[in-house]
GROMACS .gro file of C-alpha atoms in nm:
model
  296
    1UNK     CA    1  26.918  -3.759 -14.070
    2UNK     CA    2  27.271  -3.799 -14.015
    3UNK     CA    3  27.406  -3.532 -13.706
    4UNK     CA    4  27.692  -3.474 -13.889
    5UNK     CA    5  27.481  -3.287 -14.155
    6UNK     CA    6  27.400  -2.998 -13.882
    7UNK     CA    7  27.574  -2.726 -13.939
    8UNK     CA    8  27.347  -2.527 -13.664
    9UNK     CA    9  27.114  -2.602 -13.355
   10UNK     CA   10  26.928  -2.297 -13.169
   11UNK     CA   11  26.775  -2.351 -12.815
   12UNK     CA   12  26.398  -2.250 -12.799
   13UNK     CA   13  26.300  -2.107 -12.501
   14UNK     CA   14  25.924  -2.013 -12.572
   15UNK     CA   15  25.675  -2.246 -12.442
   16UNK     CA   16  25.574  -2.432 -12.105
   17UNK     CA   17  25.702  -2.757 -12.186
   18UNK     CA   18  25.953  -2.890 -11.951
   19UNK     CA   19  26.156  -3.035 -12.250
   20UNK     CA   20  26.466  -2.917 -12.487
   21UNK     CA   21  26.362  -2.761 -12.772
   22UNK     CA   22  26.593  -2.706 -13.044
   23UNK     CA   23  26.591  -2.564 -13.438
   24UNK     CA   24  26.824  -2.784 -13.644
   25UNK     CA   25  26.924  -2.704 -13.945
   26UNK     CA   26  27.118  -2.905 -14.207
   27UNK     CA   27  27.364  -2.896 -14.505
   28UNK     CA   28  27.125  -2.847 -14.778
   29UNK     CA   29  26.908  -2.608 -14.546
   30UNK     CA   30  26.663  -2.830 -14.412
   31UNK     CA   31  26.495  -2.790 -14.059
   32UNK     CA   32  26.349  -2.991 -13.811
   33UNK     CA   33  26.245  -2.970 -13.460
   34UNK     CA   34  26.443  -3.200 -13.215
   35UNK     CA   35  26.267  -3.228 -12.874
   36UNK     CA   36  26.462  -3.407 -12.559
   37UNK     CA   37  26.301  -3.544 -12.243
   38UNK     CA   38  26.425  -3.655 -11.929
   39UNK     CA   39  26.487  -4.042 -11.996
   40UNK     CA   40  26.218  -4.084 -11.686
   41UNK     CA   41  26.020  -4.030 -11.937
   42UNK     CA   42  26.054  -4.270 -12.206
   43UNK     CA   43  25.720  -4.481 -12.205
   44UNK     CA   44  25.532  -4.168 -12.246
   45UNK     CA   45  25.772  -4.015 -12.505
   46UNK     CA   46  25.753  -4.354 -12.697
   47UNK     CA   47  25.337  -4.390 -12.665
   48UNK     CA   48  25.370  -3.976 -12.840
   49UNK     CA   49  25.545  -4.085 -13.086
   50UNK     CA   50  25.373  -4.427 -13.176
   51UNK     CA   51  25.022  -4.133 -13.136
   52UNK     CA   52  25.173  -3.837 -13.358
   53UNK     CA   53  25.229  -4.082 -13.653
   54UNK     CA   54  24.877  -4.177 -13.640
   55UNK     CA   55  24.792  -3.831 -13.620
   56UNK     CA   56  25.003  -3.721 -13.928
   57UNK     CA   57  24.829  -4.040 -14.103
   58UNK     CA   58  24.541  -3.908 -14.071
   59UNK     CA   59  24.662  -3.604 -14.297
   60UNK     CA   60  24.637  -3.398 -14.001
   61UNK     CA   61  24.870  -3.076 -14.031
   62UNK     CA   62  25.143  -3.066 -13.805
   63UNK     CA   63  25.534  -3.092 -13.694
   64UNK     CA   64  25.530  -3.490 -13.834
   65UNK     CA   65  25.753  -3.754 -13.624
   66UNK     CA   66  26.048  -3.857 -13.856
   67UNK     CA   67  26.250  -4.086 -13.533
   68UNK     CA   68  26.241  -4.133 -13.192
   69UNK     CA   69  26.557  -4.265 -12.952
   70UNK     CA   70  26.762  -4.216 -12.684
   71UNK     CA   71  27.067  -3.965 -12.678
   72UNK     CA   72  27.337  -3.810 -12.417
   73UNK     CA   73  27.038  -3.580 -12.273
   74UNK     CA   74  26.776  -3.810 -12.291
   75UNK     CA   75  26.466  -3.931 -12.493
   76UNK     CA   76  26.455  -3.769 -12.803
   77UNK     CA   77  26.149  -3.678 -13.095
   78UNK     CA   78  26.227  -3.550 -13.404
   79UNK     CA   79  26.008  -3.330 -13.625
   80UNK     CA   80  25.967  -3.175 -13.949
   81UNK     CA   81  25.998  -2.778 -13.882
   82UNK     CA   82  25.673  -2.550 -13.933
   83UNK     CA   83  25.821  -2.282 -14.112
   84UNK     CA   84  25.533  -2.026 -13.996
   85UNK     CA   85  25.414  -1.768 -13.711
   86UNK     CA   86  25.198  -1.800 -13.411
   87UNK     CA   87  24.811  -1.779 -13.470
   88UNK     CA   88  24.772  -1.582 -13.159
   89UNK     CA   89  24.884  -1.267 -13.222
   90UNK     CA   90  24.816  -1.225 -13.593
   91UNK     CA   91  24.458  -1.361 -13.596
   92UNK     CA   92  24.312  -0.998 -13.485
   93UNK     CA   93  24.508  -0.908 -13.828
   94UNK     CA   94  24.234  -1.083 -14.071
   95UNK     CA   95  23.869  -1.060 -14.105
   96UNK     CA   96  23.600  -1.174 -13.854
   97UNK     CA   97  23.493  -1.380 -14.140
   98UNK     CA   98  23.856  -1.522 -14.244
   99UNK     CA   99  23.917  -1.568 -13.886
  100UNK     CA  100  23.577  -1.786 -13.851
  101UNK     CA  101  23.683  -1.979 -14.114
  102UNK     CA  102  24.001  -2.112 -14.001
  103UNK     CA  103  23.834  -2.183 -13.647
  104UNK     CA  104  23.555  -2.389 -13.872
  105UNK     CA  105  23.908  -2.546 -13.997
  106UNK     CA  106  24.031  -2.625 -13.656
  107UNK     CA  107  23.692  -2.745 -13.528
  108UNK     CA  108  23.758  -2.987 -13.863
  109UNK     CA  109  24.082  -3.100 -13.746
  110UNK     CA  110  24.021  -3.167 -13.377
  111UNK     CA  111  23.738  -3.428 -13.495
  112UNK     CA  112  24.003  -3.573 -13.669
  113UNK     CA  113  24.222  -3.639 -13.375
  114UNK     CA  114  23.945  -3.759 -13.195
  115UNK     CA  115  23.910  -4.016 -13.461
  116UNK     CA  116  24.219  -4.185 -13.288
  117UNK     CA  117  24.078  -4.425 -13.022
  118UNK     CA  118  24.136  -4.472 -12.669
  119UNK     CA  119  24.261  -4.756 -12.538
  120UNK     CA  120  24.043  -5.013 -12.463
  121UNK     CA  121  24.129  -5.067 -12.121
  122UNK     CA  122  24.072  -4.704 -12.045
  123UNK     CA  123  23.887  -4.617 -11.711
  124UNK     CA  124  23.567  -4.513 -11.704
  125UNK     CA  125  23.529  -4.199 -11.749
  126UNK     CA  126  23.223  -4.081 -11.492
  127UNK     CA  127  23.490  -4.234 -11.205
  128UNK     CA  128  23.776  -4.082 -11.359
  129UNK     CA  129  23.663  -3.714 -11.349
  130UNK     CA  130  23.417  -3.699 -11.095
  131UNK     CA  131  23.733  -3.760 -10.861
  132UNK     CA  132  23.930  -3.526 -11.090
  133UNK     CA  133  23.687  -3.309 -11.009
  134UNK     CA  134  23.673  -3.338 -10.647
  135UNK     CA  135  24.012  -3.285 -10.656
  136UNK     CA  136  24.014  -2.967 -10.792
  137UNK     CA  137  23.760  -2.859 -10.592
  138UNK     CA  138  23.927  -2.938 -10.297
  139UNK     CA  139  24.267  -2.828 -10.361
  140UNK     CA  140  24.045  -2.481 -10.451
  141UNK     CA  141  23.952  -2.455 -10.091
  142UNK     CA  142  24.259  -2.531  -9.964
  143UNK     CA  143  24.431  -2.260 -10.172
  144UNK     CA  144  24.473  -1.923  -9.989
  145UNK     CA  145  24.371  -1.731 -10.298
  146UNK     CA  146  23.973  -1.747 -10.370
  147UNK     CA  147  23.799  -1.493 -10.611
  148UNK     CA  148  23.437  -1.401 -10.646
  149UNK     CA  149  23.172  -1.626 -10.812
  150UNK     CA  150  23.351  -1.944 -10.743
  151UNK     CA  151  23.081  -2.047 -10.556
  152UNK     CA  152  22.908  -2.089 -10.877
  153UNK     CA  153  23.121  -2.296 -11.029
  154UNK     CA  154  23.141  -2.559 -10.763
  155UNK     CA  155  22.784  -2.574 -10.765
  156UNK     CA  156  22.755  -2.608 -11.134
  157UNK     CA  157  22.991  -2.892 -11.077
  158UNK     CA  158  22.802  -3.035 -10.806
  159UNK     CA  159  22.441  -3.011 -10.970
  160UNK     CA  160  22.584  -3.137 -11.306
  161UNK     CA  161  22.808  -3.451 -11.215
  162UNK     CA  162  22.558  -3.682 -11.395
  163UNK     CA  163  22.661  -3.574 -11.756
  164UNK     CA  164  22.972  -3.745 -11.758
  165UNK     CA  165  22.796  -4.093 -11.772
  166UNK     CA  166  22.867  -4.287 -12.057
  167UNK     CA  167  23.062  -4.010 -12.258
  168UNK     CA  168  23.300  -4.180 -12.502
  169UNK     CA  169  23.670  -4.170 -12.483
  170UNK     CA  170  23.945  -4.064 -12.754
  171UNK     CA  171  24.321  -3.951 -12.826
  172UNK     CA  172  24.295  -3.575 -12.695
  173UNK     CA  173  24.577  -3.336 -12.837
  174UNK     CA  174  24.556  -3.206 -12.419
  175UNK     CA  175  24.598  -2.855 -12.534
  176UNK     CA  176  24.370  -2.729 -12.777
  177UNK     CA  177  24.377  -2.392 -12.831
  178UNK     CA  178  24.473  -2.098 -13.033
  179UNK     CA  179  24.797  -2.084 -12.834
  180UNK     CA  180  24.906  -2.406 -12.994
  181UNK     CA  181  24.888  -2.320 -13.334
  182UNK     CA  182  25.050  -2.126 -13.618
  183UNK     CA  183  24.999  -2.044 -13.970
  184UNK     CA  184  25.206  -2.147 -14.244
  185UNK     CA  185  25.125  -1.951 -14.597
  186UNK     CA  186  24.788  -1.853 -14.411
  187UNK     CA  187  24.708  -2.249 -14.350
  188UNK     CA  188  24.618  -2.328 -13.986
  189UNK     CA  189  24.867  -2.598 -13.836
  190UNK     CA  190  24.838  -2.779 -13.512
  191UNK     CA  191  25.162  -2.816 -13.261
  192UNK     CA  192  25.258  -2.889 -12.958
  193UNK     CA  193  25.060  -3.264 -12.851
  194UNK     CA  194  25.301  -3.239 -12.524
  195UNK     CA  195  25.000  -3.288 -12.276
  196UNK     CA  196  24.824  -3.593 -12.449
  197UNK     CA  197  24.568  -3.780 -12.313
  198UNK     CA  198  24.295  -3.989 -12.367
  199UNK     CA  199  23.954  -3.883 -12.232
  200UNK     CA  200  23.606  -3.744 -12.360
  201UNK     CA  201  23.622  -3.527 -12.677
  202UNK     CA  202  23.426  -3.239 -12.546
  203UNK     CA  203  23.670  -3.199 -12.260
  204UNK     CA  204  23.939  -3.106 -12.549
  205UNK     CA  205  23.749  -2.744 -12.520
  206UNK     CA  206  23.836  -2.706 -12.166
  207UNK     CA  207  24.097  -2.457 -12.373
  208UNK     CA  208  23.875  -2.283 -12.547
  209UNK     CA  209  23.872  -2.029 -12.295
  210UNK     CA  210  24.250  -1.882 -12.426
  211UNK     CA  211  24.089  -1.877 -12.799
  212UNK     CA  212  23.806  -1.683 -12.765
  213UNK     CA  213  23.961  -1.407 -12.556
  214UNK     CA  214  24.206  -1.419 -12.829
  215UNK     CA  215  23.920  -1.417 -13.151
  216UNK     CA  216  23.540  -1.469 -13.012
  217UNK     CA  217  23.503  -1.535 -13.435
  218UNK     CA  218  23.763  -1.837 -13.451
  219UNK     CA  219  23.618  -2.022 -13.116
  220UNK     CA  220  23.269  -2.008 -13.240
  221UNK     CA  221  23.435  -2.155 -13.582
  222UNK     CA  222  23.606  -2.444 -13.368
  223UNK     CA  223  23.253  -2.551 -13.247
  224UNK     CA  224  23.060  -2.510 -13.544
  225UNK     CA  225  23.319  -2.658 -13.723
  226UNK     CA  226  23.367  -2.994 -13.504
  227UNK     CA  227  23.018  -3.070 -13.534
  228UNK     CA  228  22.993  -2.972 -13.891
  229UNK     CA  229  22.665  -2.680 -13.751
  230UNK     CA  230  22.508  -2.624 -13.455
  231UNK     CA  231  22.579  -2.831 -13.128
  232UNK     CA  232  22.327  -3.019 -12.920
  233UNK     CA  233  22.278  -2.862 -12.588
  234UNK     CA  234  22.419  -3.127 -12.436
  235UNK     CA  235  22.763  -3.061 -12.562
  236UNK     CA  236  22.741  -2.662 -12.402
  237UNK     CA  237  22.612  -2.808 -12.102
  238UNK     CA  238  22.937  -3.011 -12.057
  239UNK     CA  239  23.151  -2.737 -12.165
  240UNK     CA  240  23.028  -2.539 -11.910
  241UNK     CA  241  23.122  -2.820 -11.656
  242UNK     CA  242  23.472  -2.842 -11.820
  243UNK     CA  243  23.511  -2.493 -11.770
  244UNK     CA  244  23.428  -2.424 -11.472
  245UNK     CA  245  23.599  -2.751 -11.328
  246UNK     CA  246  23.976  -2.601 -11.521
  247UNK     CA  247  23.916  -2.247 -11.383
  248UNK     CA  248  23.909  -2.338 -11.009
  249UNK     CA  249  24.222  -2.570 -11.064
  250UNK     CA  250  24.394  -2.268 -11.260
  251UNK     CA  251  24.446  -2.037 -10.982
  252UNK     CA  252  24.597  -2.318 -10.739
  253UNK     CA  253  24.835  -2.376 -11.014
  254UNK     CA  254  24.915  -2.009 -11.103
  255UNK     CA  255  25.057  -2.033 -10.773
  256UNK     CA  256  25.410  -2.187 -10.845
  257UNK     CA  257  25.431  -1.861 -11.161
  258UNK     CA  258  25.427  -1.599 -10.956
  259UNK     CA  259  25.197  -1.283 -10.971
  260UNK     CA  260  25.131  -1.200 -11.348
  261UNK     CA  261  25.008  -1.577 -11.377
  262UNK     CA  262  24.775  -1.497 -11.059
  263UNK     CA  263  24.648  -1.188 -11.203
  264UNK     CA  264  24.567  -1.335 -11.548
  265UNK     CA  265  24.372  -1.634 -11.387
  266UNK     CA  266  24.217  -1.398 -11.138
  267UNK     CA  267  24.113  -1.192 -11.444
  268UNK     CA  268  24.003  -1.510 -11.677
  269UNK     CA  269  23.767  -1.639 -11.351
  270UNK     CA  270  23.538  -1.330 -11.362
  271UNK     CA  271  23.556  -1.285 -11.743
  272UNK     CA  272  23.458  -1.679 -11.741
  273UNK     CA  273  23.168  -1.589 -11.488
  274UNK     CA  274  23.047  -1.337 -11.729
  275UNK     CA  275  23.042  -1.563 -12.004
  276UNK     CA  276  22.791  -1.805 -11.848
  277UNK     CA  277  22.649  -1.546 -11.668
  278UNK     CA  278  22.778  -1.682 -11.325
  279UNK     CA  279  22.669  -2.048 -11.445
  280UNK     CA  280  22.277  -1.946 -11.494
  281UNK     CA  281  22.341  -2.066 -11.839
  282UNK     CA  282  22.532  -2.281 -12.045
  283UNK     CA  283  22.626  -2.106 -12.400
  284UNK     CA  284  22.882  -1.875 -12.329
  285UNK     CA  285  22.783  -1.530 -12.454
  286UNK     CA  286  23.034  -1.496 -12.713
  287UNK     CA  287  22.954  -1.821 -12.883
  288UNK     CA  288  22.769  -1.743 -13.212
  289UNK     CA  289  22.599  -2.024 -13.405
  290UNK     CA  290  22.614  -2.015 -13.794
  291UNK     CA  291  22.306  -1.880 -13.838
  292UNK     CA  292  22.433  -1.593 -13.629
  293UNK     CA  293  22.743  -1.595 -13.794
  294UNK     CA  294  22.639  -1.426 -14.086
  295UNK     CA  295  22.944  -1.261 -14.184
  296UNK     CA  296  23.054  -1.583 -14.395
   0.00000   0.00000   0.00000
């Protein structure tokens, strides 16, 4: 695209990301989404880029990667523009059923990403999180805000280490959840890959938490809909760990947001807690399997 084309470029200021985000918008009407980054951060801008064109390969939907470079600011992505609105706050607008289908949708698409391999020389990943999470419990305890039932997730942790043996690795999106996505002419797309990693799949639902305060119908339709039905016990009993493991490290980091972040993660710990009914079980109580979903 040739800059000289752009006859306008708006600043967006919604979001966590630490980058510029701007709407272009061209001569013949044409958007995109241009994204700068500190030029620190080039190797991990470039290895995004190289990973969102596999992505959109795979016919995934989402902003697409059109060029990548270096300008006056920094490292720069371009996109093609979603032309849509937030899934968040509409999704209470449609049916429990509609909304359980487009979570069976974006269970579809995360297995998708997860098609995209990790690299080979990838740590293992037992090692890798088991110190993650003794970090997290650590930095927990040294934190001087605690809340009620944590207890129970550091057990849970504890007792529970031994499922991350030999768990596969895979291109993780980093952020999956109903937060990062919108819906274009009522079709779910993805956004937002900013956090990429590479690590087990069933970690990606770390996240899940955010969607199913958000629609309890869509989340069970992510899970159902990754594993094509019902999931082995095995894959709640992780989620459980991954939970549990990202709501301790949640209220250390709501720490540098000030006091509406600390109340929301204060809040999301004991609704969490209730979920898994303080860790005695592993199937969160809003989780409905298709059978139980019977509205479809």
């Amino acid at each position: 695209m040739d800059k000289q084309n752009i006859i306008s470029k708006n600043l967006i200021t919604k979001g966590w990301s630490d980058d510029q985000k701007y709407e272009l918008t061209t001569d013949n009407g044409s958007k995109y989404l241009l994204r700068i980054s500190p030029i620190e951060r080039y190797e991990t801008r470039k290895e995004l880029f190289s990973l969102l064109k596999k992505a959109a390969a795979l016919n995934i939907p989402m902003c697409e990667p059109i060029s990548f470079g270096v300008c006056n600011d920094g490292v720069y992505i371009l996109m093609t523009w979603i032309d849509g609105v937030d899934a968040e706050p509409v999704i209470v607008t449609y049916s429990t059923s509609q909304q359980y289908a487009l979570g069976i949708l974006a269970g579809k698409i995360l297995r998708q990403i997860h098609s995209i391999p990790a690299p080979s020389a990838q740590e293992d990943w037992y090692a890798r999180f088991s110190r993650k999470a003794d970090n997290k419990i650590k930095n927990y305890r040294a934190c001087p805000l605690h809340f009620d039932g944590a207890d129970a997730f550091i057990t849970y942790i504890q007792n529970n280490r031994n499922l991350l043996k030999n768990r596969p690795q895979c291109f993780q999106h980093g952020d999956y959840h109903i937060g990062n996505m919108m819906l274009e002419n009522n079709k779910l797309i993805i956004i937002d890959f900013d956090r990429f990693d590479f690590g087990d799949p069933w970690e990606e639902f770390n996240r899940i938490v955010w969607t199913a305060q958000a629609s309890p119908s869509f989340a069970s339709g992510q899970i159902n809909g990754y594993f094509d039905g019902t999931p082995p016990l095995q894959f709640f009993r992780l989620l459980a760990f991954y939970i549990a493991s990202n709501t301790l490290s949640s209220i250390y980091w709501a720490l540098s947001f000030g006091q509406k972040e600390i109340d929301t993660m204060m809040r999301q710990s004991q609704e969490v807690l209730s979920w898994f009914h303080h860790m005695q079980t592993p199937i969160p109580s809003w989780y409905q399997n298709p059978q139980q979903a019977n509205f479809i």
